[in-house]
XYZ file of C-alpha atoms in Angstrom:
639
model
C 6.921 -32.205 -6.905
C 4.210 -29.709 -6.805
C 0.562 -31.421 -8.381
C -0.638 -29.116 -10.588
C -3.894 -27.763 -9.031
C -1.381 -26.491 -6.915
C -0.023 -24.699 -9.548
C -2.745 -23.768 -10.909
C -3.860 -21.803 -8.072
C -0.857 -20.018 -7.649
C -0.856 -18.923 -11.091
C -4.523 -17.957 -10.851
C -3.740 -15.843 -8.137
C -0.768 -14.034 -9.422
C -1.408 -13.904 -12.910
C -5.082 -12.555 -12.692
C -5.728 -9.122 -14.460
C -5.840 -6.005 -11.342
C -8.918 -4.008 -11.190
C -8.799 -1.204 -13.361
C -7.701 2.238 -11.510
C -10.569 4.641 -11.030
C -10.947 7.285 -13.240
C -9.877 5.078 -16.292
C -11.685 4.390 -19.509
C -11.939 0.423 -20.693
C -11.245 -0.532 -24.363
C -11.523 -3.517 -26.342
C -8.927 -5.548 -27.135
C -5.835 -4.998 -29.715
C -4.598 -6.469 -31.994
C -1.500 -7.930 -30.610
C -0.113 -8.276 -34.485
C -0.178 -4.553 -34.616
C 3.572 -3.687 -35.123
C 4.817 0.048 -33.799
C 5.310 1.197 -37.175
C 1.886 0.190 -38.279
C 0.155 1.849 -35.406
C 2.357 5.346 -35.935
C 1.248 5.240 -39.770
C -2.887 5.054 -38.532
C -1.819 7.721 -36.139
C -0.504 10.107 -38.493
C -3.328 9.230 -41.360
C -6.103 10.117 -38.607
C -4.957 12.871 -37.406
C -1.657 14.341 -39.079
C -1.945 18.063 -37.565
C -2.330 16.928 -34.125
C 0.377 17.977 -32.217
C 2.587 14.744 -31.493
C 5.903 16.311 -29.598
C 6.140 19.346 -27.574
C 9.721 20.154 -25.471
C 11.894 23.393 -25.327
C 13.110 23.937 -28.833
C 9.322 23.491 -30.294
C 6.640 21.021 -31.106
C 6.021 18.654 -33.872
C 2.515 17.563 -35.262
C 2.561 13.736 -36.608
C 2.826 14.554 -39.840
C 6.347 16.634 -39.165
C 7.275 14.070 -36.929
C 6.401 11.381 -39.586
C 8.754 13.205 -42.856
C 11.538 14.291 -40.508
C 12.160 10.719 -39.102
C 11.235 8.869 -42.628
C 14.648 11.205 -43.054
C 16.576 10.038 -40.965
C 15.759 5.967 -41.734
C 16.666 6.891 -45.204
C 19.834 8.878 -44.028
C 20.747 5.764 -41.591
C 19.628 3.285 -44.142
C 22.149 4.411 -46.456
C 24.909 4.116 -44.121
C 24.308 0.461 -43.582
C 21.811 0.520 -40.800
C 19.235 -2.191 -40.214
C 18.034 -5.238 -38.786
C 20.219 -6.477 -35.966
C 22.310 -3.013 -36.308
C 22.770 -0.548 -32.983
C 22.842 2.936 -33.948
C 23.470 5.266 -30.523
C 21.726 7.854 -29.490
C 23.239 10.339 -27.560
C 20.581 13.557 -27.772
C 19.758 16.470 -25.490
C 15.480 16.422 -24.490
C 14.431 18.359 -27.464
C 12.196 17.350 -30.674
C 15.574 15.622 -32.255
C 15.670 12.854 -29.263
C 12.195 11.510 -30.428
C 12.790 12.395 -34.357
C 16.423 10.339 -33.726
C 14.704 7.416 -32.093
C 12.025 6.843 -34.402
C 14.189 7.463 -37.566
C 16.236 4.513 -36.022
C 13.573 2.259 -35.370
C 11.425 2.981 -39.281
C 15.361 2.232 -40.069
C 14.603 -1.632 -39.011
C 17.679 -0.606 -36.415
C 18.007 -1.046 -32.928
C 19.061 1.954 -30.817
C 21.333 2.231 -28.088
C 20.753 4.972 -25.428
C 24.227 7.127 -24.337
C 23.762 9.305 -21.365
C 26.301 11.939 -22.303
C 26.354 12.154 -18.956
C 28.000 9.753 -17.909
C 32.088 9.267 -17.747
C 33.769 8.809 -21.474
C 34.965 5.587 -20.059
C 31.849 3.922 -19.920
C 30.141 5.618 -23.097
C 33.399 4.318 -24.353
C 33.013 0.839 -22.819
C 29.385 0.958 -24.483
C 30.079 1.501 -27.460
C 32.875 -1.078 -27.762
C 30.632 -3.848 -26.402
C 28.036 -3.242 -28.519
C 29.406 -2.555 -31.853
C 27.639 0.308 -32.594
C 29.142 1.997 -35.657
C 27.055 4.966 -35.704
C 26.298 7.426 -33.400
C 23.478 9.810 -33.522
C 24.120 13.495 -31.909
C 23.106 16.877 -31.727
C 24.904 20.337 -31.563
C 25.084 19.689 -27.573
C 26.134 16.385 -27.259
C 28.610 15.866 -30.670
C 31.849 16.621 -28.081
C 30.545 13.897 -25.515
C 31.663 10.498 -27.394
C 34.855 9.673 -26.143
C 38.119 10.085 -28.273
C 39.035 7.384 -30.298
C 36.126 6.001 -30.771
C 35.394 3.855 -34.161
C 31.928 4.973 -34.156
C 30.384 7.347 -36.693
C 28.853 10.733 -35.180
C 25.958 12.065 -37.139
C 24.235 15.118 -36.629
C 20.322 14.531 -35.841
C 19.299 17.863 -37.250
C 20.898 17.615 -40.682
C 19.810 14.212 -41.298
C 16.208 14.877 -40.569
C 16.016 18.188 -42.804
C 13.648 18.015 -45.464
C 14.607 16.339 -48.306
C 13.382 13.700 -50.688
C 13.904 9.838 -49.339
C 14.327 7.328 -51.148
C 12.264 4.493 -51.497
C 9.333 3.622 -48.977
C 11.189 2.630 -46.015
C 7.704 1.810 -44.367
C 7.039 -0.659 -46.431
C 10.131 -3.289 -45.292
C 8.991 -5.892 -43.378
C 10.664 -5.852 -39.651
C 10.132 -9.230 -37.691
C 8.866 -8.887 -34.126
C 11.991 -11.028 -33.166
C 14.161 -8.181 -34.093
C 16.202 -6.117 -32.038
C 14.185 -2.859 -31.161
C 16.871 -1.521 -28.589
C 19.929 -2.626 -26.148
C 20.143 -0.884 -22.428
C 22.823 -0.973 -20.671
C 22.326 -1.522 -16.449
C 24.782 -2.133 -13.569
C 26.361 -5.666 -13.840
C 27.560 -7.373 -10.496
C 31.176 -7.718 -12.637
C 32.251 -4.326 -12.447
C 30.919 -3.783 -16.067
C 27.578 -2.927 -17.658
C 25.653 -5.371 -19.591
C 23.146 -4.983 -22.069
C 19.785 -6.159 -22.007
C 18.423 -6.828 -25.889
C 15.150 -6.183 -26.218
C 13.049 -6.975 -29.257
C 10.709 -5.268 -31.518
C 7.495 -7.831 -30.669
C 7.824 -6.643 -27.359
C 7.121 -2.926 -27.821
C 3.200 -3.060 -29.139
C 2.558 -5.822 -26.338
C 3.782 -3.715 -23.646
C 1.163 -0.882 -25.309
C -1.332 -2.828 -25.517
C -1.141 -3.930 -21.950
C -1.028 -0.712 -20.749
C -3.881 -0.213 -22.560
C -6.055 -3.357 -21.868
C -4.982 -2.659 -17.984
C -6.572 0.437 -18.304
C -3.448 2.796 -17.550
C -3.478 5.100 -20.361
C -6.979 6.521 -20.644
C -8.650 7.873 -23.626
C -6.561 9.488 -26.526
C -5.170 11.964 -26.789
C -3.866 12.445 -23.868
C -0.384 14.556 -22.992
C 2.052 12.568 -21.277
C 5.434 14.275 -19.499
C 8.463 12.447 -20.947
C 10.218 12.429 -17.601
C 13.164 9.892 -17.643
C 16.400 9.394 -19.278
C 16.344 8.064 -22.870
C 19.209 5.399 -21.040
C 16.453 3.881 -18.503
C 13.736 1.573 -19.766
C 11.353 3.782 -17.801
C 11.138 6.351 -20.887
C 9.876 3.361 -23.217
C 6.656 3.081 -21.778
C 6.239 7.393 -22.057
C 7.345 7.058 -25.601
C 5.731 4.417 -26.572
C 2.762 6.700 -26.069
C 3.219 8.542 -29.077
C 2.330 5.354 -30.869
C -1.387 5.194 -29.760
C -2.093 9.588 -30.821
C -0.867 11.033 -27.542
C 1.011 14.199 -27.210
C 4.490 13.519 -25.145
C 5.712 16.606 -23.476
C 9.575 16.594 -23.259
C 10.063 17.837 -19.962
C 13.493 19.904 -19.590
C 16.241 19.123 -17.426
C 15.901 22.351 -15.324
C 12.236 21.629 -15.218
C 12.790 18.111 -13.962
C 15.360 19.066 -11.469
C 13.136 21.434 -9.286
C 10.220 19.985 -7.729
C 8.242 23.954 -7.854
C 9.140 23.768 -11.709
C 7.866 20.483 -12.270
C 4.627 21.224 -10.405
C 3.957 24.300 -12.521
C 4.996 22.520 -15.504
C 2.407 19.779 -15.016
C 0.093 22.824 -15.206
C 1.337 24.501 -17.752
C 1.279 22.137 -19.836
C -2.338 20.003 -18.561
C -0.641 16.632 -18.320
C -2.587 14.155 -18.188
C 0.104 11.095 -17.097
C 3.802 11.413 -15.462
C 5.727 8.392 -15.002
C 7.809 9.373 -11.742
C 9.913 7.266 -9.329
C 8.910 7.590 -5.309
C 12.268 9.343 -4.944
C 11.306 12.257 -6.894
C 7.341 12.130 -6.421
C 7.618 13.204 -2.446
C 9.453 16.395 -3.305
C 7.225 16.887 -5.969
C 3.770 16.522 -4.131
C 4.655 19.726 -1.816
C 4.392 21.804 -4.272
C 1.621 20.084 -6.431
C -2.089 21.429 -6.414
C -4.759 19.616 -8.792
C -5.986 22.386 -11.032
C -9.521 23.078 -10.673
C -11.926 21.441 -12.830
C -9.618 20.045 -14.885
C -9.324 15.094 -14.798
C -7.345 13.907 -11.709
C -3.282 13.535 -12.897
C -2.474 10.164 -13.443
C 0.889 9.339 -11.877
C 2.218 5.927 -12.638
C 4.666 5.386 -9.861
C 7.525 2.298 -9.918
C 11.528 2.195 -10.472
C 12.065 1.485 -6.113
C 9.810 0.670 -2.688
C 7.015 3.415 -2.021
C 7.085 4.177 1.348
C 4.272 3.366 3.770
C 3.658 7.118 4.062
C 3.965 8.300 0.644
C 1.473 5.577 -0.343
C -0.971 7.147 2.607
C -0.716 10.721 0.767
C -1.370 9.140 -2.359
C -4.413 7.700 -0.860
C -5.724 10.961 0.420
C -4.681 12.791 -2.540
C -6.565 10.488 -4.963
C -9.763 10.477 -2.451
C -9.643 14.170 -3.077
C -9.670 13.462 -6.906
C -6.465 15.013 -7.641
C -4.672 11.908 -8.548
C -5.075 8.387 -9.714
C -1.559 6.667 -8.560
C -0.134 3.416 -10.055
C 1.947 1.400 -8.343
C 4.303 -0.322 -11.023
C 6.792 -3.314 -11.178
C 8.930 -4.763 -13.902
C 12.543 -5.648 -14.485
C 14.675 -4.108 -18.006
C 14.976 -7.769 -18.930
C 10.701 -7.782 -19.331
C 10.187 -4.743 -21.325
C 9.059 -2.558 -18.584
C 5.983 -3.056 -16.722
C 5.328 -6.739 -15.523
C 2.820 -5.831 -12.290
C 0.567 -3.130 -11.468
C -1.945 -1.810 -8.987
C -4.247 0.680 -7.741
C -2.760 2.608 -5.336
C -6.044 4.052 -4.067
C -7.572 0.847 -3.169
C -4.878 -0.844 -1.743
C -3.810 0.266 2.534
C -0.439 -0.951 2.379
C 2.103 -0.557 -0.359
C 2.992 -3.761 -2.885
C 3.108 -3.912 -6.109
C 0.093 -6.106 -7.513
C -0.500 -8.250 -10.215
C 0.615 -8.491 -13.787
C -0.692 -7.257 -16.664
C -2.502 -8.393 -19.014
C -0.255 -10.786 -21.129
C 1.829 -11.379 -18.238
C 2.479 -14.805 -15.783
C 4.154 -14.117 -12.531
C 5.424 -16.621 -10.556
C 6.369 -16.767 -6.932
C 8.675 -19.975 -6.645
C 11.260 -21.586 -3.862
C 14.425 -23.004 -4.466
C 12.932 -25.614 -6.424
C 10.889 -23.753 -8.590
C 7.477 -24.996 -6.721
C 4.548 -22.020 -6.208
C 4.707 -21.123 -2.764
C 1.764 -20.526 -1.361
C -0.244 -17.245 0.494
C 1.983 -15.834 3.140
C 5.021 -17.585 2.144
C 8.337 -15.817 0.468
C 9.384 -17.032 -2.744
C 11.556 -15.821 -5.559
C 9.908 -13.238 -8.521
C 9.772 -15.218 -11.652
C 8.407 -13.364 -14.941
C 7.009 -14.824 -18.192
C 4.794 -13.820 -20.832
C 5.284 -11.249 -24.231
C 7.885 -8.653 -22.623
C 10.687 -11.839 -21.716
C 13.820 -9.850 -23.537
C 16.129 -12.002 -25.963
C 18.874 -12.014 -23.024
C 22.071 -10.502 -22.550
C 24.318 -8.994 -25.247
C 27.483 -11.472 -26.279
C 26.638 -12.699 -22.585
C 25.178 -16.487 -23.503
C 26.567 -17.844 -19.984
C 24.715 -14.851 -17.495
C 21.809 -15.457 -19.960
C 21.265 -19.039 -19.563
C 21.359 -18.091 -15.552
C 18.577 -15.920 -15.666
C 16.487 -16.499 -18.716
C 14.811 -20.123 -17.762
C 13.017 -22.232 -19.650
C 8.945 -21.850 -18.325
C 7.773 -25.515 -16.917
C 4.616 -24.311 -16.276
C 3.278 -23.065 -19.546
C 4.913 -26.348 -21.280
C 5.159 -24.213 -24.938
C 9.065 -23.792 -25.181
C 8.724 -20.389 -23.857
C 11.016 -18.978 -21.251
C 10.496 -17.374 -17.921
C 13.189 -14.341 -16.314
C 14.601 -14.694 -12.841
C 14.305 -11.592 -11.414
C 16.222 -12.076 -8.249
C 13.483 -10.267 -6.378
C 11.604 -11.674 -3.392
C 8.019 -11.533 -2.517
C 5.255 -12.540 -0.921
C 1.596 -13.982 -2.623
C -1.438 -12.069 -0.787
C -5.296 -11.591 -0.934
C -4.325 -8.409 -3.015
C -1.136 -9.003 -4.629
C 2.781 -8.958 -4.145
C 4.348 -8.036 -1.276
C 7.529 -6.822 -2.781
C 10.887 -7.787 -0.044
C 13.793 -6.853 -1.747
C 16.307 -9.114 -3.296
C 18.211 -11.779 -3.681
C 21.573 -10.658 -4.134
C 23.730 -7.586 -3.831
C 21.196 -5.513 -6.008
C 19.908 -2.438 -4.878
C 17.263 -0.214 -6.011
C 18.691 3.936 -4.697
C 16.055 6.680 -6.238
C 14.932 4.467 -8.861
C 18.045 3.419 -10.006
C 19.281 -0.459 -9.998
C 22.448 -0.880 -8.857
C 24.748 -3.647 -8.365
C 27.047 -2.758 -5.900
C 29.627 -5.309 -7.182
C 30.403 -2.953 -10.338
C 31.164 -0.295 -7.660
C 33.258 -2.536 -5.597
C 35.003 -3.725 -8.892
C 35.672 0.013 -10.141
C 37.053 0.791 -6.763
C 39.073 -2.201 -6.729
C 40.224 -1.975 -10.385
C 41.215 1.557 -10.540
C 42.557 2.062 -7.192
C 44.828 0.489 -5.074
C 43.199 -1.111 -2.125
C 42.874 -3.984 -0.505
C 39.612 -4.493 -0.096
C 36.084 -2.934 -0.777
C 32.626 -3.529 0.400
C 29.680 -1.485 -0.890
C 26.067 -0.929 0.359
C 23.143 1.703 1.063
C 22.678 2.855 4.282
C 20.274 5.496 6.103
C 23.263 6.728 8.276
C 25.119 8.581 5.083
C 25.599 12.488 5.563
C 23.143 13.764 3.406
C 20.592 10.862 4.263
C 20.418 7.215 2.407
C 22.723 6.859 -0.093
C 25.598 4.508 -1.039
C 28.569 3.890 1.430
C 31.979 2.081 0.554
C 34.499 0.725 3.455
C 37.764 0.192 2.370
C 40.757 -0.913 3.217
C 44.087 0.929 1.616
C 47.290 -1.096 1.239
C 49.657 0.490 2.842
C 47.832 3.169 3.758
C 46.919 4.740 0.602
C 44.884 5.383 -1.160
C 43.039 7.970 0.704
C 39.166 8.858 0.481
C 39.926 11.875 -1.500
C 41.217 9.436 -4.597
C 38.498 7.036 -4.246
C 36.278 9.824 -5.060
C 38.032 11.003 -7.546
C 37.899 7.508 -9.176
C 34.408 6.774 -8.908
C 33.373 10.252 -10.268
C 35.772 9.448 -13.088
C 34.541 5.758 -13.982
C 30.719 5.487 -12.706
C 27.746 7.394 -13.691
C 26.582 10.176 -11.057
C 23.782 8.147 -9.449
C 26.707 5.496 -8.330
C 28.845 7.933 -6.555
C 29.577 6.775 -3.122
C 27.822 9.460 -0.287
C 30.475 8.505 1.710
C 34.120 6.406 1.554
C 35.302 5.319 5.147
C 38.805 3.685 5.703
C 38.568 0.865 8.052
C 41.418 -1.772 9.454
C 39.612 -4.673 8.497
C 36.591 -5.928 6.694
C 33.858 -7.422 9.110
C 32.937 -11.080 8.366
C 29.745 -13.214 9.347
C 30.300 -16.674 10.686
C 29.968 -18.109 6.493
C 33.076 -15.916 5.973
C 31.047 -13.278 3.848
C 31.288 -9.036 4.469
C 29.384 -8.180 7.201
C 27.709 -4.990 6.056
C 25.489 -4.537 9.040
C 29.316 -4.710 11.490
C 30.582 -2.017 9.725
C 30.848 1.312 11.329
C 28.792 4.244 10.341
C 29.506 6.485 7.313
C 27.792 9.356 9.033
C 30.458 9.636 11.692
C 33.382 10.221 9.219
C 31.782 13.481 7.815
C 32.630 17.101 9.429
C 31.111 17.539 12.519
C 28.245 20.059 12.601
C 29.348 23.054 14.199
C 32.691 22.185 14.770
C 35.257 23.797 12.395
C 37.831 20.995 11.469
C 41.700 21.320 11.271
C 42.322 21.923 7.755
C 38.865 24.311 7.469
C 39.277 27.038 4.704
C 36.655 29.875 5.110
C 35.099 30.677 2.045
C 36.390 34.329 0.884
C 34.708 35.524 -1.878
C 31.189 36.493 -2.572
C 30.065 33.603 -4.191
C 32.187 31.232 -1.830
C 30.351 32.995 1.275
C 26.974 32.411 -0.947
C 27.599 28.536 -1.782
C 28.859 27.439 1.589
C 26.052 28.792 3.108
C 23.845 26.720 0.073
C 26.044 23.816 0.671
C 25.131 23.751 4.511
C 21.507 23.618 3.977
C 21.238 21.162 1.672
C 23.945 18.684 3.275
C 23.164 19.478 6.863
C 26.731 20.112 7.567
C 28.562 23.162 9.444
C 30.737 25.132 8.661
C 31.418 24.497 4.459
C 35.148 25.687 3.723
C 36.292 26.874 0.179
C 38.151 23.379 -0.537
C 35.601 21.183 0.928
C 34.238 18.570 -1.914
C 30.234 18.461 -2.241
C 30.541 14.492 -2.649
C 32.904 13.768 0.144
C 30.515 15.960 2.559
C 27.700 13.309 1.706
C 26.372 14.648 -1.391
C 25.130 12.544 -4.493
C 22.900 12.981 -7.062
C 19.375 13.780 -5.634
C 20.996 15.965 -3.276
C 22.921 17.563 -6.670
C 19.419 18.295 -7.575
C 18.688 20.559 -4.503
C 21.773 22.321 -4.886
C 21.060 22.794 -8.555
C 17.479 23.917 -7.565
C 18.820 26.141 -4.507
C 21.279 28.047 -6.867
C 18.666 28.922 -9.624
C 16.524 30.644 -6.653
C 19.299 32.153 -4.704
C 20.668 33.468 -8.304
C 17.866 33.810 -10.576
C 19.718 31.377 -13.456
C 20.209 27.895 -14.649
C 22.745 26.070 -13.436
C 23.690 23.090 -15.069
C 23.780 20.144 -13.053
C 26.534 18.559 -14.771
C 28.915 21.573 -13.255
C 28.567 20.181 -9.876
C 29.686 16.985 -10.562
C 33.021 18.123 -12.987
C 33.506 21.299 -10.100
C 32.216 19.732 -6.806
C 35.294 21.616 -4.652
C 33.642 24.643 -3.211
C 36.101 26.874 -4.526
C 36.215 25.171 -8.169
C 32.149 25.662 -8.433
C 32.344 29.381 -7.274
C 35.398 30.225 -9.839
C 32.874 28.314 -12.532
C 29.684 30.105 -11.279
C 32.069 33.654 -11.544
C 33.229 32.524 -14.699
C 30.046 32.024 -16.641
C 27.744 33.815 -14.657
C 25.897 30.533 -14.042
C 24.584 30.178 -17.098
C 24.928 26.791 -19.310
C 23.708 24.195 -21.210
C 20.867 22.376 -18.685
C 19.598 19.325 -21.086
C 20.419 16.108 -20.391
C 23.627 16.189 -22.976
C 24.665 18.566 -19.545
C 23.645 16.359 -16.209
C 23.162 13.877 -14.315
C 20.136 11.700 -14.509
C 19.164 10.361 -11.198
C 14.973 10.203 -11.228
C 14.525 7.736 -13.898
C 13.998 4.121 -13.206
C 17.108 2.219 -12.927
C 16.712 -0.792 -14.821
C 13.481 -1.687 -13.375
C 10.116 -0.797 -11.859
């Protein structure tokens, strides 16, 4: 047994509030009995013209934003939404995503993000596991719920025109133990699961962003930059709820780091949330505007690299930036951990925030001490309910908390760390878990998809730093009876997983590697990289490109993958492309041909040939919200 001074010096050390990043304002305390909807209803009394939501398709000032939603409640209200009810949303990035969202929650409903992009089968999947009944959708994103689906599709924009509700929806009391939203992540089973999150949870996590000094003074304009299907964009929308403006940033914006750059001028942010993954991109073409506060990035959702945390450091010496390094698991609402980038010399990720415990325990759920690696344990206001119609897996990882003796309960993370003079060393995890461009993955559901839907013997999945195209996911199988070949595992995981769990490569081996327990080797197995084309050397079944376009996109293919020569059937995906480098392409296209191109038309056309005949076919023009693309910047799951 540990004595307790023990433990109380390892909580002291973990669970002490961080030094407040420079160029931050203090403020008193809140009210932690503030509710959202209480908070939103001082916000639009004090200042209803202020301009609340700004994005492609206009802006709304509170007041708008405050009768169009009311709308909405009443429209969902009526149709049997309320407490303990999902409603989806499944919205392109324009002033009906945060009208749909709030309209759900004033409903006393809990909302359910759906990426419409991501395969019908698991929107389908979703939907089924949750129970969702209704759907809400705009003119984009009303063909994207898969067919025969029992749930309801309602159109955002007629709901929320203006028309006379009925009764004061405001005025129904909503518990904090209420379900505020369900979000789905990777599950080591193959499937999804969803983590249920509650309404209490929401004003806490505000108001210690706010008591940790992160937000600055009102009003401030913060970039919405994730998916509405990562628990990343909570903490930017949440934002509305204290009298900033959130800037819906666009998918084409988002998607090219020169775009982003000047949109973060055009617009004077003030705060983007931003994983490392799309943050070094970004900072080439980023220039602090003269005169104008220092850009607070709050940076989380995977590892920062030693050297992107030195350029942060210079950059914020400068007084261009003021960088936050954040941690924080779905299951905790967010944020758990934070730090000043500028003061710290080596990356980790800090200590929690305020209303936060973090413990660092061993196997036996003692404190380890300074210098020693234990196990991430988080407790404290964000702890979700648990899993959704999962009581088993949530028993596993929602604990009961022996050291604040209260009945409370504590979330096993699964990450490991290490206690120092300045915080958490953060050393990766437990299990098969990965974090790839701020996305949480469990490479099981990959290895279970693979295994379900194809027939093979065996699969093992993992990241590497040898794919083509750089780090990404690679899968070693091996085929019974020789088949199926790499071209059908592709096919399979573009049809069943979402685009930022695409394989980089798929490589056919005899036999599975073991270690001397019996487990996959991963580290034995041979290297993705060398089953790619061969730079320079044209292969046997090489089709030059003919056309125009062909000639233009092979050579666009080549730069971005690395890979020579790029025939008409070659597939981006099985060349070693995934989603970030989908992104560059994107971004390559629009330059070379002076249009959008929607992202989501590489992934449904990534044979050469197919995305030239697509390109010819609609001059490159197309939907580019995020009812049309992949999403693969937004924090996966965690921070």
């Amino acid at each position: 047994m540990t004595d307790s001074a023990s433990v109380a010096a390892t909580v002291d050390q973990v669970s002490s509030p961080h030094s407040p990043p420079p160029g931050t304002q203090p403020r008193t305390q809140p009210d932690n009995r503030v509710s959202l909807q209480e908070r939103f209803e001082a916000c639009v009394g004090r200042f209803p013209d202020r301009t609340a939501v700004v994005a492609e398709d206009g802006r709304l000032s509170f007041a708008e934003l405050d009768r169009r939603s009311d709308a909405v409640a009443a429209a969902l209200a009526a149709r049997g939404a309320g407490p303990e009810t999902l409603v989806g949303l499944c919205l392109g990035r324009s002033t009906g995503l945060v009208i749909g969202l709030l309209g759900i929650l004033k409903s006393g409903a809990a909302y359910l993000p759906l990426d419409p992009a991501h395969p019908g089968e698991r929107l389908s999947y979703m939907l089924r596991d949750s129970g969702a009944r209704l759907v809400l959708v705009d003119a984009t994103t009303v063909g994207c719920l898969p067919a025969g689906s029992d749930a309801r599709a309602l159109r955002v924009e007629r709901l929320s025109a203006p028309a006379t509700t009925s009764g004061d929806l405001r005025a129904l009391p909503l518990h904090p133990a209420a379900l505020a939203y369900t979000l789905y992540t990777s599950g080591s089973t193959g499937r999804p699961k969803g983590v249920a999150v509650q309404h209490g949870s929401l004003p806490r996590l505000l108001d210690a962003l706010e008591r940790g000094m992160l937000t600055g003074t009102p009003p401030g304009r913060v970039g919405w930059n994730a998916s509405i299907s990562f628990d990343a964009s909570v903490q930017q929308w949440l934002r509305l709820f204290r009298g900033d403006t959130l800037v819906l940033l666009g998918e084409k914006t988002r998607s090219d780091p020169a775009e982003l750059a000047a949109a973060i001028d055009a617009h004077s942010l003030t705060d983007l949330d931003i994983t490392p993954s799309h943050l070094a991109p970004l900072l080439d073409h980023f220039s602090p505007a003269p005169g104008r506060a220092p850009l607070r990035l709050l940076v989380g959702g995977e590892a920062v690299a030693p050297s992107l945390w030195t350029r942060l450091r210079d950059l914020a010496a400068a007084g261009g930036v003021v960088p936050v390094n954040l941690y924080g698991p779905t299951e905790c609402t967010v944020d758990a951990t934070a730090t000043s980038m500028a003061d710290a010399p080596q990356p980790h990720i800090g200590v929690p925030l305020p209303g936060v415990r973090v413990y660092v325990l061993d196997a036996q759920l003692c404190p380890v001490r300074q210098g020693e690696t234990g196990e991430i344990y988080v407790a404290g206001t964000g702890v979700a309910r648990g899993y959704h119609a999962r009581a088993g897996l949530t028993a596993r990882r929602f604990v009961a908390d022996p050291f604040a003796a209260d009945g409370s309960r504590m979330y096993r993370t699964g990450d490991l760390a290490r206690p120092g003079p300045g915080g958490l060393e953060y050393l990766g995890r437990t299990d098969g878990q990965v974090k790839l461009r701020g996305y949480r993955i469990e490479l099981g559901e990959i290895e279970g998809v693979l295994s379900r839907e194809a027939d093979v013997h065996q699969v093992v999945a993992s990241v590497r730093d040898d794919c083509p195209g750089g780090r990404g996911i690679a899968v070693h199988y091996v085929p019974d009876h020789g088949e199926p070949g790499a071209a059908e595992l592709h096919r399979v995981a573009r049809t069943h997983l979402p685009p930022y769990m695409i394989p980089s490569a798929i490589v056919p081996v005899d036999r599975i590697p073991t270690t001397a327990a019996g487990k996959a080797d991963r580290a034995a197995l041979p290297p993705p990289a060398g089953h790619g084309p061969d730079p320079g050397r044209e292969r046997p079944d090489h089709v030059p490109p003919q056309s125009a376009t062909e000639i233009m996109l092979a050579e666009v293919f080549s730069d971005v993958l690395g890979v020579r020569p790029v025939g008409a059937t070659d597939d981006f995906f099985q060349l070693g492309g995934q989603s970030l480098l989908a992104i560059r392409l994107a971004g390559r296209l629009r330059r070379a041909r002076g249009r959008g191109v929607p992202l989501v038309a590489v992934f449904e056309n990534p044979r050469l040939r197919d995305l030239a005949a697509y390109l010819d076919r609609s001059g490159g023009e197309g939907p580019t919200g995020p009812d049309e693309r992949p999403d693969p910047h937004a924090r996966a799951g965690e921070r």
